[in-house]
Amino acid sequence: GQQLNQSPQSMFIQEGEDVSMNCTSSSIFNTWLWYKQEPGEGPVLLIALYKAGELTSNGRLTAQFGITRKDSFLNISASIPSDVGIYFCHGNQFYFGTGTSLTVIP
Amino acid sequence: TAGITQAPTSQILAAGRSMTLRCTQDMRHNAMYWYRQDLGLGLRLIHYSNTAGTTGKGEVPDGYSVSRANTDDFPLTLASAVPSQTSVYFCASSRTSGGTNTGELFFGEGSRLTVL
């Protein structure tokens, strides 16, 4: 099946630092979505992107839909402890990235 | 606000036994999905349903069956459980906008299944 390559696999950062993660695919997608999952819960949608080149912000989060439609990135600025969780990219209903586990050290 | 409700939250099951994981949504979303989540493999789609009365196979459908008798309910059945089906199972739904599936998923809290 299709592969969504998400990197990095894990990140350990100091509170206040910026975070960047990305997803790439061998196939073209029409949507890119980013989710966050906290321990013991289901993923929650953070940002949805529907157009190539689109740059969208949600508070301290910024995500971009790559111009080739094969990639997307998510940035978190000025990280705080509650940003801890696993972040997933999602290309369409079938395929999720393998996740980026974020740990924020106070 | 309930959203997506899954039951049970956790279950231990003997290999060879059958099990149905229940999923109910109150958002009137047309599309519903079942994913399994395993460490290092992310979320993999098992089955989906674009609307009541229809179902489709996802990436890992073998050993699972689903039904969609109405809009709200989407149960997942394991007819004869095997240890490799030990996982956390998530049900999700997605809303449509202007008749188009947005792909924006709303998840339940998961059902943790252990098959011994």
PDB file of C-alpha atoms in Angstrom:
ATOM      1  CA  GLY A   1       0.000   0.000   0.000  1.00  0.00           C
ATOM      2  CA  GLN A   2       0.945   3.632  -0.026  1.00  0.00           C
ATOM      3  CA  GLN A   3       3.497   4.825   2.468  1.00  0.00           C
ATOM      4  CA  LEU A   4       3.469   8.063   4.362  1.00  0.00           C
ATOM      5  CA  ASN A   5       6.962   8.657   5.675  1.00  0.00           C
ATOM      6  CA  GLN A   6       6.838  10.825   8.751  1.00  0.00           C
ATOM      7  CA  SER A   7       9.904  12.239  10.457  1.00  0.00           C
ATOM      8  CA  PRO A   8      11.352  12.513  12.911  1.00  0.00           C
ATOM      9  CA  GLN A   9      10.071   9.468  14.761  1.00  0.00           C
ATOM     10  CA  SER A  10      10.588  11.163  18.126  1.00  0.00           C
ATOM     11  CA  MET A  11      11.714  14.496  19.505  1.00  0.00           C
ATOM     12  CA  PHE A  12      12.865  15.614  22.939  1.00  0.00           C
ATOM     13  CA  ILE A  13      12.944  19.381  23.245  1.00  0.00           C
ATOM     14  CA  GLN A  14      13.176  22.091  25.860  1.00  0.00           C
ATOM     15  CA  GLU A  15      10.105  24.142  26.652  1.00  0.00           C
ATOM     16  CA  GLY A  16      10.078  27.262  24.491  1.00  0.00           C
ATOM     17  CA  GLU A  17      11.817  25.676  21.515  1.00  0.00           C
ATOM     18  CA  ASP A  18      10.241  25.447  18.080  1.00  0.00           C
ATOM     19  CA  VAL A  19       9.379  22.055  16.575  1.00  0.00           C
ATOM     20  CA  SER A  20       9.217  20.951  12.977  1.00  0.00           C
ATOM     21  CA  MET A  21       8.031  17.635  11.565  1.00  0.00           C
ATOM     22  CA  ASN A  22       7.156  16.509   8.076  1.00  0.00           C
ATOM     23  CA  CYS A  23       5.462  13.879   6.004  1.00  0.00           C
ATOM     24  CA  THR A  24       6.306  12.715   2.509  1.00  0.00           C
ATOM     25  CA  SER A  25       4.575  10.362   0.155  1.00  0.00           C
ATOM     26  CA  SER A  26       5.289   8.680  -3.153  1.00  0.00           C
ATOM     27  CA  SER A  27       1.730   9.507  -4.205  1.00  0.00           C
ATOM     28  CA  ILE A  28      -0.163  12.728  -4.692  1.00  0.00           C
ATOM     29  CA  PHE A  29      -2.795  13.649  -2.122  1.00  0.00           C
ATOM     30  CA  ASN A  30      -5.659  16.115  -2.364  1.00  0.00           C
ATOM     31  CA  THR A  31      -5.739  16.750   1.374  1.00  0.00           C
ATOM     32  CA  TRP A  32      -3.252  16.752   4.202  1.00  0.00           C
ATOM     33  CA  LEU A  33      -4.415  16.684   7.783  1.00  0.00           C
ATOM     34  CA  TRP A  34      -2.491  16.740  11.034  1.00  0.00           C
ATOM     35  CA  TYR A  35      -3.696  15.121  14.255  1.00  0.00           C
ATOM     36  CA  LYS A  36      -2.444  14.984  17.825  1.00  0.00           C
ATOM     37  CA  GLN A  37      -2.928  12.008  20.110  1.00  0.00           C
ATOM     38  CA  GLU A  38      -2.528  12.216  23.872  1.00  0.00           C
ATOM     39  CA  PRO A  39      -2.026   9.100  26.004  1.00  0.00           C
ATOM     40  CA  GLY A  40      -5.139   6.963  26.353  1.00  0.00           C
ATOM     41  CA  GLU A  41      -7.149   9.014  23.885  1.00  0.00           C
ATOM     42  CA  GLY A  42      -8.022   9.041  20.228  1.00  0.00           C
ATOM     43  CA  PRO A  43      -6.333  11.429  17.773  1.00  0.00           C
ATOM     44  CA  VAL A  44      -7.747  14.933  17.505  1.00  0.00           C
ATOM     45  CA  LEU A  45      -7.629  17.030  14.347  1.00  0.00           C
ATOM     46  CA  LEU A  46      -5.273  20.019  14.524  1.00  0.00           C
ATOM     47  CA  ILE A  47      -5.105  21.422  11.004  1.00  0.00           C
ATOM     48  CA  ALA A  48      -6.614  20.531   7.622  1.00  0.00           C
ATOM     49  CA  LEU A  49      -5.057  21.541   4.288  1.00  0.00           C
ATOM     50  CA  TYR A  50      -6.898  21.296   0.986  1.00  0.00           C
ATOM     51  CA  LYS A  51      -4.790  23.163  -1.593  1.00  0.00           C
ATOM     52  CA  ALA A  52      -1.246  22.693  -2.834  1.00  0.00           C
ATOM     53  CA  GLY A  53       0.906  25.453  -1.411  1.00  0.00           C
ATOM     54  CA  GLU A  54      -1.612  26.284   1.309  1.00  0.00           C
ATOM     55  CA  LEU A  55      -0.153  27.553   4.570  1.00  0.00           C
ATOM     56  CA  THR A  56      -2.493  27.452   7.547  1.00  0.00           C
ATOM     57  CA  SER A  57      -2.056  28.430  11.181  1.00  0.00           C
ATOM     58  CA  ASN A  58      -3.916  27.400  14.305  1.00  0.00           C
ATOM     59  CA  GLY A  59      -2.486  29.293  17.268  1.00  0.00           C
ATOM     60  CA  ARG A  60       1.147  28.250  17.649  1.00  0.00           C
ATOM     61  CA  LEU A  61       0.754  25.578  14.971  1.00  0.00           C
ATOM     62  CA  THR A  62       1.503  26.166  11.310  1.00  0.00           C
ATOM     63  CA  ALA A  63       1.144  23.592   8.570  1.00  0.00           C
ATOM     64  CA  GLN A  64       1.828  23.672   4.848  1.00  0.00           C
ATOM     65  CA  PHE A  65       0.592  21.571   1.941  1.00  0.00           C
ATOM     66  CA  GLY A  66       3.596  21.001  -0.305  1.00  0.00           C
ATOM     67  CA  ILE A  67       3.458  22.374  -3.826  1.00  0.00           C
ATOM     68  CA  THR A  68       4.111  18.917  -5.299  1.00  0.00           C
ATOM     69  CA  ARG A  69       1.143  17.563  -3.265  1.00  0.00           C
ATOM     70  CA  LYS A  70       3.432  14.808  -1.994  1.00  0.00           C
ATOM     71  CA  ASP A  71       4.475  16.363   1.281  1.00  0.00           C
ATOM     72  CA  SER A  72       3.422  18.480   4.226  1.00  0.00           C
ATOM     73  CA  PHE A  73       5.062  19.904   7.309  1.00  0.00           C
ATOM     74  CA  LEU A  74       3.861  20.948  10.740  1.00  0.00           C
ATOM     75  CA  ASN A  75       5.610  23.528  12.896  1.00  0.00           C
ATOM     76  CA  ILE A  76       4.940  24.238  16.551  1.00  0.00           C
ATOM     77  CA  SER A  77       6.370  27.481  17.873  1.00  0.00           C
ATOM     78  CA  ALA A  78       7.388  28.164  21.475  1.00  0.00           C
ATOM     79  CA  SER A  79       6.553  24.663  22.716  1.00  0.00           C
ATOM     80  CA  ILE A  80       4.874  24.158  26.089  1.00  0.00           C
ATOM     81  CA  PRO A  81       4.503  20.997  28.213  1.00  0.00           C
ATOM     82  CA  SER A  82       0.945  20.349  27.022  1.00  0.00           C
ATOM     83  CA  ASP A  83       2.252  19.918  23.462  1.00  0.00           C
ATOM     84  CA  VAL A  84       3.407  16.443  24.527  1.00  0.00           C
ATOM     85  CA  GLY A  85       1.835  13.697  22.451  1.00  0.00           C
ATOM     86  CA  ILE A  86       2.076  11.858  19.178  1.00  0.00           C
ATOM     87  CA  TYR A  87       1.492  13.828  16.009  1.00  0.00           C
ATOM     88  CA  PHE A  88       0.198  12.102  12.900  1.00  0.00           C
ATOM     89  CA  CYS A  89      -0.069  13.245   9.322  1.00  0.00           C
ATOM     90  CA  HIS A  90      -2.959  11.919   7.272  1.00  0.00           C
ATOM     91  CA  GLY A  91      -3.115  11.950   3.498  1.00  0.00           C
ATOM     92  CA  ASN A  92      -6.641  10.685   3.025  1.00  0.00           C
ATOM     93  CA  GLN A  93      -9.031   8.331   4.760  1.00  0.00           C
ATOM     94  CA  PHE A  94      -6.738   5.359   4.291  1.00  0.00           C
ATOM     95  CA  TYR A  95      -3.243   6.450   5.128  1.00  0.00           C
ATOM     96  CA  PHE A  96      -1.632   7.856   8.226  1.00  0.00           C
ATOM     97  CA  GLY A  97       1.997   8.557   8.920  1.00  0.00           C
ATOM     98  CA  THR A  98       3.679   6.456  11.612  1.00  0.00           C
ATOM     99  CA  GLY A  99       3.707   9.395  14.004  1.00  0.00           C
ATOM    100  CA  THR A 100       6.143  11.770  15.691  1.00  0.00           C
ATOM    101  CA  SER A 101       6.352  11.402  19.450  1.00  0.00           C
ATOM    102  CA  LEU A 102       7.028  14.783  21.079  1.00  0.00           C
ATOM    103  CA  THR A 103       8.382  15.183  24.597  1.00  0.00           C
ATOM    104  CA  VAL A 104       8.724  18.699  26.014  1.00  0.00           C
ATOM    105  CA  ILE A 105      11.097  19.109  28.920  1.00  0.00           C
ATOM    106  CA  PRO A 106      10.034  21.925  31.283  1.00  0.00           C
TER     107      PRO A 106
ATOM    108  CA  THR B   1     -21.198  16.071  23.890  1.00  0.00           C
ATOM    109  CA  ALA B   2     -20.710  12.364  23.138  1.00  0.00           C
ATOM    110  CA  GLY B   3     -19.344  12.352  19.581  1.00  0.00           C
ATOM    111  CA  ILE B   4     -18.029   8.823  19.052  1.00  0.00           C
ATOM    112  CA  THR B   5     -18.633   6.207  21.751  1.00  0.00           C
ATOM    113  CA  GLN B   6     -16.733   2.918  21.728  1.00  0.00           C
ATOM    114  CA  ALA B   7     -17.296  -0.155  23.892  1.00  0.00           C
ATOM    115  CA  PRO B   8     -15.745  -1.947  25.585  1.00  0.00           C
ATOM    116  CA  THR B   9     -12.786   0.246  26.557  1.00  0.00           C
ATOM    117  CA  SER B  10     -10.682  -2.846  27.109  1.00  0.00           C
ATOM    118  CA  GLN B  11     -11.093  -6.589  26.794  1.00  0.00           C
ATOM    119  CA  ILE B  12      -9.030  -9.721  27.217  1.00  0.00           C
ATOM    120  CA  LEU B  13     -10.093 -12.486  24.871  1.00  0.00           C
ATOM    121  CA  ALA B  14      -9.061 -16.096  24.434  1.00  0.00           C
ATOM    122  CA  ALA B  15      -7.799 -17.033  20.986  1.00  0.00           C
ATOM    123  CA  GLY B  16     -10.529 -18.572  18.866  1.00  0.00           C
ATOM    124  CA  ARG B  17     -13.327 -16.654  20.551  1.00  0.00           C
ATOM    125  CA  SER B  18     -15.437 -14.091  18.746  1.00  0.00           C
ATOM    126  CA  MET B  19     -15.783 -10.482  19.774  1.00  0.00           C
ATOM    127  CA  THR B  20     -17.703  -7.424  18.599  1.00  0.00           C
ATOM    128  CA  LEU B  21     -16.404  -3.946  19.234  1.00  0.00           C
ATOM    129  CA  ARG B  22     -19.197  -1.411  19.268  1.00  0.00           C
ATOM    130  CA  CYS B  23     -19.091   2.095  17.861  1.00  0.00           C
ATOM    131  CA  THR B  24     -21.851   4.702  17.940  1.00  0.00           C
ATOM    132  CA  GLN B  25     -21.774   8.292  16.763  1.00  0.00           C
ATOM    133  CA  ASP B  26     -24.273  11.082  17.365  1.00  0.00           C
ATOM    134  CA  MET B  27     -22.984  13.561  14.783  1.00  0.00           C
ATOM    135  CA  ARG B  28     -24.960  12.154  11.826  1.00  0.00           C
ATOM    136  CA  HIS B  29     -21.746  11.736   9.858  1.00  0.00           C
ATOM    137  CA  ASN B  30     -22.093   9.628   6.739  1.00  0.00           C
ATOM    138  CA  ALA B  31     -18.665   8.018   6.751  1.00  0.00           C
ATOM    139  CA  MET B  32     -17.286   5.790   9.494  1.00  0.00           C
ATOM    140  CA  TYR B  33     -14.015   3.912   9.893  1.00  0.00           C
ATOM    141  CA  TRP B  34     -12.223   1.340  11.997  1.00  0.00           C
ATOM    142  CA  TYR B  35      -8.462   1.631  12.540  1.00  0.00           C
ATOM    143  CA  ARG B  36      -6.043  -0.419  14.541  1.00  0.00           C
ATOM    144  CA  GLN B  37      -3.040   1.174  16.199  1.00  0.00           C
ATOM    145  CA  ASP B  38       0.121  -0.771  16.850  1.00  0.00           C
ATOM    146  CA  LEU B  39       3.436   0.537  18.134  1.00  0.00           C
ATOM    147  CA  GLY B  40       5.651   1.704  15.294  1.00  0.00           C
ATOM    148  CA  LEU B  41       2.964   1.128  12.662  1.00  0.00           C
ATOM    149  CA  GLY B  42       0.702   4.087  13.277  1.00  0.00           C
ATOM    150  CA  LEU B  43      -2.974   3.844  12.420  1.00  0.00           C
ATOM    151  CA  ARG B  44      -4.023   1.328   9.791  1.00  0.00           C
ATOM    152  CA  LEU B  45      -7.480   1.239   8.262  1.00  0.00           C
ATOM    153  CA  ILE B  46      -9.379  -2.034   8.697  1.00  0.00           C
ATOM    154  CA  HIS B  47     -12.787  -1.303   7.155  1.00  0.00           C
ATOM    155  CA  TYR B  48     -14.795   1.746   6.290  1.00  0.00           C
ATOM    156  CA  SER B  49     -18.325   2.741   5.353  1.00  0.00           C
ATOM    157  CA  ASN B  50     -19.091   5.785   3.227  1.00  0.00           C
ATOM    158  CA  THR B  51     -22.787   5.655   4.040  1.00  0.00           C
ATOM    159  CA  ALA B  52     -25.339   3.431   5.754  1.00  0.00           C
ATOM    160  CA  GLY B  53     -25.756   0.153   3.898  1.00  0.00           C
ATOM    161  CA  THR B  54     -22.286   0.163   2.311  1.00  0.00           C
ATOM    162  CA  THR B  55     -18.886  -1.016   3.547  1.00  0.00           C
ATOM    163  CA  GLY B  56     -15.403  -1.326   2.092  1.00  0.00           C
ATOM    164  CA  LYS B  57     -12.081  -2.945   2.896  1.00  0.00           C
ATOM    165  CA  GLY B  58      -9.161  -0.945   4.140  1.00  0.00           C
ATOM    166  CA  GLU B  59      -5.481  -1.771   4.347  1.00  0.00           C
ATOM    167  CA  VAL B  60      -5.742  -4.669   6.853  1.00  0.00           C
ATOM    168  CA  PRO B  61      -9.247  -6.218   6.595  1.00  0.00           C
ATOM    169  CA  ASP B  62      -8.434  -9.912   7.044  1.00  0.00           C
ATOM    170  CA  GLY B  63      -9.989 -11.482  10.145  1.00  0.00           C
ATOM    171  CA  TYR B  64     -12.467  -8.624  10.611  1.00  0.00           C
ATOM    172  CA  SER B  65     -15.983  -7.882   9.420  1.00  0.00           C
ATOM    173  CA  VAL B  66     -18.230  -4.860   9.735  1.00  0.00           C
ATOM    174  CA  SER B  67     -21.835  -3.905   9.110  1.00  0.00           C
ATOM    175  CA  ARG B  68     -23.566  -0.558   8.737  1.00  0.00           C
ATOM    176  CA  ALA B  69     -27.286  -1.044   9.260  1.00  0.00           C
ATOM    177  CA  ASN B  70     -27.874   2.629  10.096  1.00  0.00           C
ATOM    178  CA  THR B  71     -26.022   5.948  10.173  1.00  0.00           C
ATOM    179  CA  ASP B  72     -25.097   5.859  13.852  1.00  0.00           C
ATOM    180  CA  ASP B  73     -23.673   2.380  14.435  1.00  0.00           C
ATOM    181  CA  PHE B  74     -20.632   0.655  12.962  1.00  0.00           C
ATOM    182  CA  PRO B  75     -19.689  -2.540  14.842  1.00  0.00           C
ATOM    183  CA  LEU B  76     -16.450  -4.418  14.174  1.00  0.00           C
ATOM    184  CA  THR B  77     -16.473  -8.198  14.589  1.00  0.00           C
ATOM    185  CA  LEU B  78     -13.609 -10.600  15.039  1.00  0.00           C
ATOM    186  CA  ALA B  79     -15.058 -14.011  14.197  1.00  0.00           C
ATOM    187  CA  SER B  80     -12.179 -16.064  15.605  1.00  0.00           C
ATOM    188  CA  ALA B  81      -9.591 -13.936  17.373  1.00  0.00           C
ATOM    189  CA  VAL B  82      -5.848 -14.560  17.019  1.00  0.00           C
ATOM    190  CA  PRO B  83      -3.004 -13.085  19.097  1.00  0.00           C
ATOM    191  CA  SER B  84      -1.888 -10.852  16.198  1.00  0.00           C
ATOM    192  CA  GLN B  85      -5.173  -8.997  16.598  1.00  0.00           C
ATOM    193  CA  THR B  86      -3.998  -7.679  19.952  1.00  0.00           C
ATOM    194  CA  SER B  87      -4.125  -3.936  19.396  1.00  0.00           C
ATOM    195  CA  VAL B  88      -5.887  -0.701  20.195  1.00  0.00           C
ATOM    196  CA  TYR B  89      -8.885  -0.200  17.945  1.00  0.00           C
ATOM    197  CA  PHE B  90     -10.224   3.223  17.061  1.00  0.00           C
ATOM    198  CA  CYS B  91     -13.539   4.033  15.472  1.00  0.00           C
ATOM    199  CA  ALA B  92     -13.831   7.327  13.604  1.00  0.00           C
ATOM    200  CA  SER B  93     -16.299   9.273  11.523  1.00  0.00           C
ATOM    201  CA  SER B  94     -15.931  12.109   9.067  1.00  0.00           C
ATOM    202  CA  ARG B  95     -18.226  14.924   8.120  1.00  0.00           C
ATOM    203  CA  THR B  96     -19.228  15.935   4.650  1.00  0.00           C
ATOM    204  CA  SER B  97     -19.394  19.468   3.324  1.00  0.00           C
ATOM    205  CA  GLY B  98     -21.353  20.272   0.205  1.00  0.00           C
ATOM    206  CA  GLY B  99     -21.790  16.551  -0.396  1.00  0.00           C
ATOM    207  CA  THR B 100     -18.038  15.902  -0.305  1.00  0.00           C
ATOM    208  CA  ASN B 101     -16.281  13.910   2.397  1.00  0.00           C
ATOM    209  CA  THR B 102     -13.933  16.381   4.083  1.00  0.00           C
ATOM    210  CA  GLY B 103     -11.655  13.620   5.355  1.00  0.00           C
ATOM    211  CA  GLU B 104     -11.602  15.329   8.755  1.00  0.00           C
ATOM    212  CA  LEU B 105     -11.829  12.464  11.199  1.00  0.00           C
ATOM    213  CA  PHE B 106     -13.382  12.437  14.650  1.00  0.00           C
ATOM    214  CA  PHE B 107     -12.145   9.554  16.786  1.00  0.00           C
ATOM    215  CA  GLY B 108     -13.485   7.592  19.708  1.00  0.00           C
ATOM    216  CA  GLU B 109     -11.320   6.937  22.738  1.00  0.00           C
ATOM    217  CA  GLY B 110     -10.319   3.473  21.611  1.00  0.00           C
ATOM    218  CA  SER B 111     -10.844  -0.135  22.625  1.00  0.00           C
ATOM    219  CA  ARG B 112      -7.813  -2.024  23.875  1.00  0.00           C
ATOM    220  CA  LEU B 113      -8.033  -5.698  22.930  1.00  0.00           C
ATOM    221  CA  THR B 114      -5.690  -8.404  24.136  1.00  0.00           C
ATOM    222  CA  VAL B 115      -5.942 -11.846  22.554  1.00  0.00           C
ATOM    223  CA  LEU B 116      -4.233 -14.625  24.498  1.00  0.00           C
TER     224      LEU B 116
END
